[in-house]
């Protein structure tokens, strides 16, 4: 505990933070040298500390915020709902905010999806899909279908079920002995394509290992789970739709469910509401969370098809029901925020303006490409990522111990940007309403920070 | 789909509900005959539909509501926070609502607990405890300690990790093949005590199987998880503190962690804030959720000791950190609701009034005991449960197919009570602020419903 004793409110709060709080995904010792930002309020694209310093929320508060902070329309929706009912249980009871939301989710998603199961976060939305898939097979005469296939580098959450379909060693390795026996396959790695192809010309030759796994093992496979187009936690790794087309066709032929985890890429992030709907795919399960409330409140949904639902539908004494619940399922305040979010999506000109912002980010990416350490600038919709490398020709990485990304993070904070690089991948997932001018200044400042840090290492 | 086509808003909403929503822990076919209540608003102890019918919330909206619905103080706290900031990410950033809440949780819980890790619901609070325990042992030279011990009848949530320490067959059986290899032991069963003892005279002779399991297996056991005093989903099964005393002593001797899951019993439900603190126990992990926001918003916390925290604390390149996160960790709106909840606990006279309500419930329990089908009326704090049996002498149960509890549920709805019996256990977990007069009318009405239903079967 090296923080100084002090009587200012800020210092006192930071000392209490250090004493009492264990932050997620954080080596707490880092805070000895660099305490967390103490954020007091947020407005639009910015976070403010108590001294009035502001930070551009370049990653939308862990990829959740869509329409900016403190948005009058969403605030009003929550306030209105608060005056009627904050919460009520969702078994034996229903309420209009949930009905409206479910109706909209079904209307806007792929036409094969017809039922909405609510839960609280991305991990639980995935757990629900895994459990529904397992129980479906158990109840339709295929109990041997109980393994899941996932991609190397995949992230689907960190509850133990979700973690057992995640393919990032750093997240898994301490827990490997207790994880479900699932099947990890090599997925797309477009920057370092082993087939020597590019995103534009390939036909997803890298689908080969997945195809092999499915052909050989499909009788034991319940479902394949993927993050469509962008593997977020892997470092915003991006891959083309053709991979998903092959996946869908193969799974359909071999009778394997597909779980599209759009927790990170859903809700406008890629330029359309859902990737699966944009691509006209028909996932068996669609997992949603994060942006669903525009970053206001925890809420998640797992959408599925009627044929899945029907396998659980029957008389009481069949005990076929899906026995899964969370106390705050379909929390009315969160549903109200989500319904307001849908209204903002439907506002005049939103999608055109988003297109323009995506184009601006693309244009700004050129700046980053000029950096001598830019291994690649890649982009899908309003997600932009710059993968930094020690050597541009060999794509050799910086040593992990050098913490290049972390240094850039600290430098950027001094200049009013809140970034959070994934290793050495500096990425942008700003609120969808970021204006072109702010995109330009964000990328310019980030570029300068990268330059200043890497010129010195 | 047998609901009638209709143009009333109520019918339209119910049809949309039936079309689009898959409710948790519900056989959806039941809704053909009995649609869910369409609740429009809630106030104090009551839920209201759009026609103005009111229902007493006898189970506090899945055991979460403490101070009644639409409470001005909590509403105000949420509204105030909403105007500053609904949410911000909790890695690299902190905020006063979370700091205040963590400080209070540490102040009010057992003195050995010093750190708070936030998540979103009861399941995730348990998953966090399981993972912290596993990783602690892996990082302190005991990687073989990777199994958990749980009690038959235990409920700790339904994500696959939490489910693998839950001991209710109906919840587990479809998923058994993929669950972690944990150790289930027979726990207390006071109503049907195999040792022929009563709660008041026993010395937890039934601790024997747990002791045996721990003595034999402790070298492979990471932790024991329990719901202290009340096994909720098992049917509000209650057992005396002496069991927990033995558990604590044995775990301390054999170096096994204890996880007290107070998601259901915490926050005043038993007459004190936390069971572990009341009993002066020192759990290694304390899991909290449900009542933490007084039933307003999803939020959870896992508390632990400094010795656990220190095993994760170190330089970056040790990679000892706890890599677990949820986007909405420590959501400021939920933290604001929780801080307001603590203020209500601290209000003058609250605990004395609660004592009186608990005494009233006890007194009313006598009414239920007179029913010829009452196997037992049991009570812990403001949880009261009446276990209905076909034969009072043999304690023989009703056949499951008879759905006695469900019939009572439907009858009670007609008389303005929202109950949700667990099998044939009719129980009450009302908001903590329920007044003595309402307790009396609640129990009287429930008794009449039980009588009317069971007189006819």
PDB file of C-alpha atoms in Angstrom, chain A residues 3-186:
ATOM      1  CA  UNK A   3      -0.624   5.439  -1.850  1.00  0.00           C
ATOM      2  CA  UNK A   4      -0.033   8.486   0.318  1.00  0.00           C
ATOM      3  CA  UNK A   5      -2.223   9.254   3.301  1.00  0.00           C
ATOM      4  CA  UNK A   6      -4.096  12.381   2.504  1.00  0.00           C
ATOM      5  CA  UNK A   7      -7.245  14.198   3.368  1.00  0.00           C
ATOM      6  CA  UNK A   8      -8.511  15.054  -0.112  1.00  0.00           C
ATOM      7  CA  UNK A   9     -11.672  13.231  -1.072  1.00  0.00           C
ATOM      8  CA  UNK A  10     -10.018  11.891  -4.189  1.00  0.00           C
ATOM      9  CA  UNK A  11      -7.116  10.388  -2.324  1.00  0.00           C
ATOM     10  CA  UNK A  12      -9.370   9.009   0.354  1.00  0.00           C
ATOM     11  CA  UNK A  13     -11.573   7.296  -2.238  1.00  0.00           C
ATOM     12  CA  UNK A  14      -8.555   5.862  -4.016  1.00  0.00           C
ATOM     13  CA  UNK A  15      -7.172   4.539  -0.740  1.00  0.00           C
ATOM     14  CA  UNK A  16     -10.508   2.941   0.037  1.00  0.00           C
ATOM     15  CA  UNK A  17     -10.588   1.495  -3.480  1.00  0.00           C
ATOM     16  CA  UNK A  18      -7.149  -0.008  -2.939  1.00  0.00           C
ATOM     17  CA  UNK A  19      -8.157  -1.386   0.464  1.00  0.00           C
ATOM     18  CA  UNK A  20     -11.523  -2.893  -0.348  1.00  0.00           C
ATOM     19  CA  UNK A  21     -11.881  -3.559  -4.066  1.00  0.00           C
ATOM     20  CA  UNK A  22     -10.541  -6.348  -6.221  1.00  0.00           C
ATOM     21  CA  UNK A  23     -10.966  -5.131  -9.800  1.00  0.00           C
ATOM     22  CA  UNK A  24     -11.785  -7.505 -12.639  1.00  0.00           C
ATOM     23  CA  UNK A  25      -9.071  -8.595 -15.047  1.00  0.00           C
ATOM     24  CA  UNK A  26      -6.500  -6.448 -13.241  1.00  0.00           C
ATOM     25  CA  UNK A  27      -3.153  -7.140 -11.612  1.00  0.00           C
ATOM     26  CA  UNK A  28      -3.916  -5.086  -8.525  1.00  0.00           C
ATOM     27  CA  UNK A  29      -0.232  -4.394  -7.894  1.00  0.00           C
ATOM     28  CA  UNK A  30      -0.221  -2.226 -11.015  1.00  0.00           C
ATOM     29  CA  UNK A  31      -2.329   0.232  -9.055  1.00  0.00           C
ATOM     30  CA  UNK A  32       0.525   0.913  -6.648  1.00  0.00           C
ATOM     31  CA  UNK A  33       2.201   2.917  -9.367  1.00  0.00           C
ATOM     32  CA  UNK A  34      -0.844   3.892 -11.400  1.00  0.00           C
ATOM     33  CA  UNK A  35      -4.085   4.181  -9.426  1.00  0.00           C
ATOM     34  CA  UNK A  36      -7.314   3.671 -11.343  1.00  0.00           C
ATOM     35  CA  UNK A  37      -9.062   6.692 -12.771  1.00  0.00           C
ATOM     36  CA  UNK A  38     -11.655   7.895 -10.293  1.00  0.00           C
ATOM     37  CA  UNK A  39     -14.503   8.742 -12.623  1.00  0.00           C
ATOM     38  CA  UNK A  40     -17.248  10.948 -11.278  1.00  0.00           C
ATOM     39  CA  UNK A  41     -19.562  11.511 -14.197  1.00  0.00           C
ATOM     40  CA  UNK A  42     -19.884  10.796 -17.899  1.00  0.00           C
ATOM     41  CA  UNK A  43     -21.444  12.754 -20.713  1.00  0.00           C
ATOM     42  CA  UNK A  44     -21.692  11.863 -24.381  1.00  0.00           C
ATOM     43  CA  UNK A  45     -18.352  10.470 -25.495  1.00  0.00           C
ATOM     44  CA  UNK A  46     -16.427  11.490 -22.394  1.00  0.00           C
ATOM     45  CA  UNK A  47     -15.676  10.377 -18.852  1.00  0.00           C
ATOM     46  CA  UNK A  48     -14.883  13.059 -16.278  1.00  0.00           C
ATOM     47  CA  UNK A  49     -12.983  12.878 -13.035  1.00  0.00           C
ATOM     48  CA  UNK A  50     -13.793  15.080 -10.068  1.00  0.00           C
ATOM     49  CA  UNK A  51     -11.166  17.626 -11.040  1.00  0.00           C
ATOM     50  CA  UNK A  52     -12.890  18.069 -14.388  1.00  0.00           C
ATOM     51  CA  UNK A  53     -10.310  16.221 -16.482  1.00  0.00           C
ATOM     52  CA  UNK A  54     -11.992  14.439 -19.319  1.00  0.00           C
ATOM     53  CA  UNK A  55     -11.196  11.219 -21.133  1.00  0.00           C
ATOM     54  CA  UNK A  56     -12.564  10.106 -24.465  1.00  0.00           C
ATOM     55  CA  UNK A  57     -14.234   6.715 -23.987  1.00  0.00           C
ATOM     56  CA  UNK A  58     -12.489   5.076 -26.976  1.00  0.00           C
ATOM     57  CA  UNK A  59     -13.652   1.588 -26.043  1.00  0.00           C
ATOM     58  CA  UNK A  60     -17.212   2.448 -25.019  1.00  0.00           C
ATOM     59  CA  UNK A  61     -16.752   1.271 -21.437  1.00  0.00           C
ATOM     60  CA  UNK A  62     -15.845  -2.326 -22.331  1.00  0.00           C
ATOM     61  CA  UNK A  63     -17.635  -2.267 -25.683  1.00  0.00           C
ATOM     62  CA  UNK A  64     -21.075  -1.555 -24.272  1.00  0.00           C
ATOM     63  CA  UNK A  65     -21.946   2.089 -24.836  1.00  0.00           C
ATOM     64  CA  UNK A  66     -23.678   2.905 -28.141  1.00  0.00           C
ATOM     65  CA  UNK A  67     -25.376   6.282 -27.902  1.00  0.00           C
ATOM     66  CA  UNK A  68     -23.093   8.090 -25.501  1.00  0.00           C
ATOM     67  CA  UNK A  69     -23.277   8.525 -21.765  1.00  0.00           C
ATOM     68  CA  UNK A  70     -26.070  10.319 -19.990  1.00  0.00           C
ATOM     69  CA  UNK A  71     -28.366  10.203 -22.991  1.00  0.00           C
ATOM     70  CA  UNK A  72     -31.606  12.051 -22.312  1.00  0.00           C
ATOM     71  CA  UNK A  73     -33.818   9.545 -24.131  1.00  0.00           C
ATOM     72  CA  UNK A  74     -32.452   6.505 -22.285  1.00  0.00           C
ATOM     73  CA  UNK A  75     -32.369   8.376 -18.972  1.00  0.00           C
ATOM     74  CA  UNK A  76     -36.015   9.279 -19.463  1.00  0.00           C
ATOM     75  CA  UNK A  77     -36.997   5.707 -20.263  1.00  0.00           C
ATOM     76  CA  UNK A  78     -35.334   4.450 -17.084  1.00  0.00           C
ATOM     77  CA  UNK A  79     -36.863   7.228 -14.988  1.00  0.00           C
ATOM     78  CA  UNK A  80     -40.332   6.506 -16.356  1.00  0.00           C
ATOM     79  CA  UNK A  81     -40.013   2.795 -15.696  1.00  0.00           C
ATOM     80  CA  UNK A  82     -38.582   3.442 -12.228  1.00  0.00           C
ATOM     81  CA  UNK A  83     -41.777   5.224 -11.283  1.00  0.00           C
ATOM     82  CA  UNK A  84     -43.834   2.178 -12.216  1.00  0.00           C
ATOM     83  CA  UNK A  85     -41.738  -0.801 -11.196  1.00  0.00           C
ATOM     84  CA  UNK A  86     -38.002  -1.451 -10.932  1.00  0.00           C
ATOM     85  CA  UNK A  87     -38.258  -5.198 -10.873  1.00  0.00           C
ATOM     86  CA  UNK A  88     -40.566  -8.162 -10.580  1.00  0.00           C
ATOM     87  CA  UNK A  89     -39.845 -11.865 -10.938  1.00  0.00           C
ATOM     88  CA  UNK A  90     -40.106 -13.342 -14.424  1.00  0.00           C
ATOM     89  CA  UNK A  91     -41.575 -16.764 -13.716  1.00  0.00           C
ATOM     90  CA  UNK A  92     -45.357 -16.752 -13.517  1.00  0.00           C
ATOM     91  CA  UNK A  93     -45.216 -13.047 -14.289  1.00  0.00           C
ATOM     92  CA  UNK A  94     -44.538 -10.966 -17.362  1.00  0.00           C
ATOM     93  CA  UNK A  95     -44.435  -7.250 -18.109  1.00  0.00           C
ATOM     94  CA  UNK A  96     -44.672  -4.964 -21.076  1.00  0.00           C
ATOM     95  CA  UNK A  97     -41.023  -3.795 -21.162  1.00  0.00           C
ATOM     96  CA  UNK A  98     -39.917  -7.425 -21.625  1.00  0.00           C
ATOM     97  CA  UNK A  99     -42.675  -8.213 -24.128  1.00  0.00           C
ATOM     98  CA  UNK A 100     -41.841  -5.163 -26.223  1.00  0.00           C
ATOM     99  CA  UNK A 101     -38.148  -5.967 -26.133  1.00  0.00           C
ATOM    100  CA  UNK A 102     -38.576  -9.634 -27.044  1.00  0.00           C
ATOM    101  CA  UNK A 103     -40.875  -8.640 -29.894  1.00  0.00           C
ATOM    102  CA  UNK A 104     -38.260  -6.221 -31.268  1.00  0.00           C
ATOM    103  CA  UNK A 105     -35.412  -8.698 -30.892  1.00  0.00           C
ATOM    104  CA  UNK A 106     -37.346 -11.270 -32.890  1.00  0.00           C
ATOM    105  CA  UNK A 107     -38.388  -8.737 -35.517  1.00  0.00           C
ATOM    106  CA  UNK A 108     -34.848  -7.471 -36.098  1.00  0.00           C
ATOM    107  CA  UNK A 109     -32.883 -10.728 -35.932  1.00  0.00           C
ATOM    108  CA  UNK A 110     -32.654 -13.631 -38.399  1.00  0.00           C
ATOM    109  CA  UNK A 111     -36.108 -14.914 -39.384  1.00  0.00           C
ATOM    110  CA  UNK A 112     -35.466 -18.428 -38.065  1.00  0.00           C
ATOM    111  CA  UNK A 113     -35.208 -17.086 -34.502  1.00  0.00           C
ATOM    112  CA  UNK A 114     -38.466 -16.928 -32.619  1.00  0.00           C
ATOM    113  CA  UNK A 115     -37.942 -17.152 -28.848  1.00  0.00           C
ATOM    114  CA  UNK A 116     -36.087 -14.983 -26.352  1.00  0.00           C
ATOM    115  CA  UNK A 117     -34.655 -16.201 -23.049  1.00  0.00           C
ATOM    116  CA  UNK A 118     -33.410 -13.370 -20.829  1.00  0.00           C
ATOM    117  CA  UNK A 119     -30.472 -13.391 -18.447  1.00  0.00           C
ATOM    118  CA  UNK A 120     -27.945 -10.902 -17.056  1.00  0.00           C
ATOM    119  CA  UNK A 121     -24.652 -10.900 -18.927  1.00  0.00           C
ATOM    120  CA  UNK A 122     -22.721 -12.278 -21.861  1.00  0.00           C
ATOM    121  CA  UNK A 123     -21.456 -15.288 -19.933  1.00  0.00           C
ATOM    122  CA  UNK A 124     -24.944 -16.316 -18.874  1.00  0.00           C
ATOM    123  CA  UNK A 125     -26.312 -15.807 -22.395  1.00  0.00           C
ATOM    124  CA  UNK A 126     -23.693 -18.318 -23.558  1.00  0.00           C
ATOM    125  CA  UNK A 127     -24.327 -20.712 -20.657  1.00  0.00           C
ATOM    126  CA  UNK A 128     -28.017 -20.689 -21.571  1.00  0.00           C
ATOM    127  CA  UNK A 129     -27.237 -21.548 -25.206  1.00  0.00           C
ATOM    128  CA  UNK A 130     -24.870 -24.364 -24.182  1.00  0.00           C
ATOM    129  CA  UNK A 131     -27.412 -25.807 -21.766  1.00  0.00           C
ATOM    130  CA  UNK A 132     -30.321 -25.536 -24.203  1.00  0.00           C
ATOM    131  CA  UNK A 133     -28.279 -27.288 -26.853  1.00  0.00           C
ATOM    132  CA  UNK A 134     -27.240 -30.095 -24.485  1.00  0.00           C
ATOM    133  CA  UNK A 135     -30.751 -30.578 -23.181  1.00  0.00           C
ATOM    134  CA  UNK A 136     -32.226 -30.488 -26.684  1.00  0.00           C
ATOM    135  CA  UNK A 137     -30.024 -33.391 -27.762  1.00  0.00           C
ATOM    136  CA  UNK A 138     -30.623 -35.284 -24.529  1.00  0.00           C
ATOM    137  CA  UNK A 139     -34.372 -34.959 -25.059  1.00  0.00           C
ATOM    138  CA  UNK A 140     -34.404 -35.867 -28.722  1.00  0.00           C
ATOM    139  CA  UNK A 141     -32.569 -39.156 -28.532  1.00  0.00           C
ATOM    140  CA  UNK A 142     -28.977 -38.007 -29.035  1.00  0.00           C
ATOM    141  CA  UNK A 143     -27.518 -37.741 -25.538  1.00  0.00           C
ATOM    142  CA  UNK A 144     -24.083 -38.514 -26.949  1.00  0.00           C
ATOM    143  CA  UNK A 145     -24.024 -35.051 -28.529  1.00  0.00           C
ATOM    144  CA  UNK A 146     -22.473 -33.278 -25.570  1.00  0.00           C
ATOM    145  CA  UNK A 147     -19.241 -31.652 -26.746  1.00  0.00           C
ATOM    146  CA  UNK A 148     -18.832 -28.173 -28.153  1.00  0.00           C
ATOM    147  CA  UNK A 149     -16.436 -26.976 -30.798  1.00  0.00           C
ATOM    148  CA  UNK A 150     -14.820 -23.564 -30.407  1.00  0.00           C
ATOM    149  CA  UNK A 151     -12.033 -21.668 -32.087  1.00  0.00           C
ATOM    150  CA  UNK A 152      -8.562 -20.998 -30.801  1.00  0.00           C
ATOM    151  CA  UNK A 153      -8.559 -17.418 -29.564  1.00  0.00           C
ATOM    152  CA  UNK A 154     -12.302 -17.461 -28.916  1.00  0.00           C
ATOM    153  CA  UNK A 155     -13.741 -15.608 -25.943  1.00  0.00           C
ATOM    154  CA  UNK A 156     -17.260 -16.421 -24.795  1.00  0.00           C
ATOM    155  CA  UNK A 157     -17.187 -15.426 -21.143  1.00  0.00           C
ATOM    156  CA  UNK A 158     -15.617 -16.661 -17.944  1.00  0.00           C
ATOM    157  CA  UNK A 159     -18.124 -18.611 -15.930  1.00  0.00           C
ATOM    158  CA  UNK A 160     -16.804 -22.157 -16.070  1.00  0.00           C
ATOM    159  CA  UNK A 161     -19.171 -23.321 -18.806  1.00  0.00           C
ATOM    160  CA  UNK A 162     -18.466 -20.308 -20.995  1.00  0.00           C
ATOM    161  CA  UNK A 163     -14.756 -20.559 -20.238  1.00  0.00           C
ATOM    162  CA  UNK A 164     -14.737 -24.145 -21.437  1.00  0.00           C
ATOM    163  CA  UNK A 165     -15.600 -22.913 -24.943  1.00  0.00           C
ATOM    164  CA  UNK A 166     -13.058 -20.076 -24.815  1.00  0.00           C
ATOM    165  CA  UNK A 167      -9.745 -20.579 -26.559  1.00  0.00           C
ATOM    166  CA  UNK A 168      -7.388 -18.134 -24.860  1.00  0.00           C
ATOM    167  CA  UNK A 169      -4.774 -19.919 -22.765  1.00  0.00           C
ATOM    168  CA  UNK A 170      -4.220 -17.034 -20.382  1.00  0.00           C
ATOM    169  CA  UNK A 171      -7.889 -17.200 -19.384  1.00  0.00           C
ATOM    170  CA  UNK A 172      -8.104 -20.986 -19.272  1.00  0.00           C
ATOM    171  CA  UNK A 173      -4.856 -22.401 -18.010  1.00  0.00           C
ATOM    172  CA  UNK A 174      -5.476 -22.184 -14.250  1.00  0.00           C
ATOM    173  CA  UNK A 175      -8.837 -23.871 -14.687  1.00  0.00           C
ATOM    174  CA  UNK A 176      -8.061 -26.419 -17.381  1.00  0.00           C
ATOM    175  CA  UNK A 177      -8.418 -29.442 -15.056  1.00  0.00           C
ATOM    176  CA  UNK A 178     -12.066 -28.662 -14.292  1.00  0.00           C
ATOM    177  CA  UNK A 179     -13.233 -27.491 -17.723  1.00  0.00           C
ATOM    178  CA  UNK A 180     -15.647 -29.441 -19.879  1.00  0.00           C
ATOM    179  CA  UNK A 181     -14.079 -31.717 -22.475  1.00  0.00           C
ATOM    180  CA  UNK A 182     -14.687 -29.630 -25.587  1.00  0.00           C
ATOM    181  CA  UNK A 183     -12.882 -29.457 -28.889  1.00  0.00           C
ATOM    182  CA  UNK A 184     -10.651 -26.541 -29.839  1.00  0.00           C
ATOM    183  CA  UNK A 185      -9.839 -26.049 -33.497  1.00  0.00           C
ATOM    184  CA  UNK A 186      -7.525 -23.675 -35.290  1.00  0.00           C
TER     185      UNK A 186
END
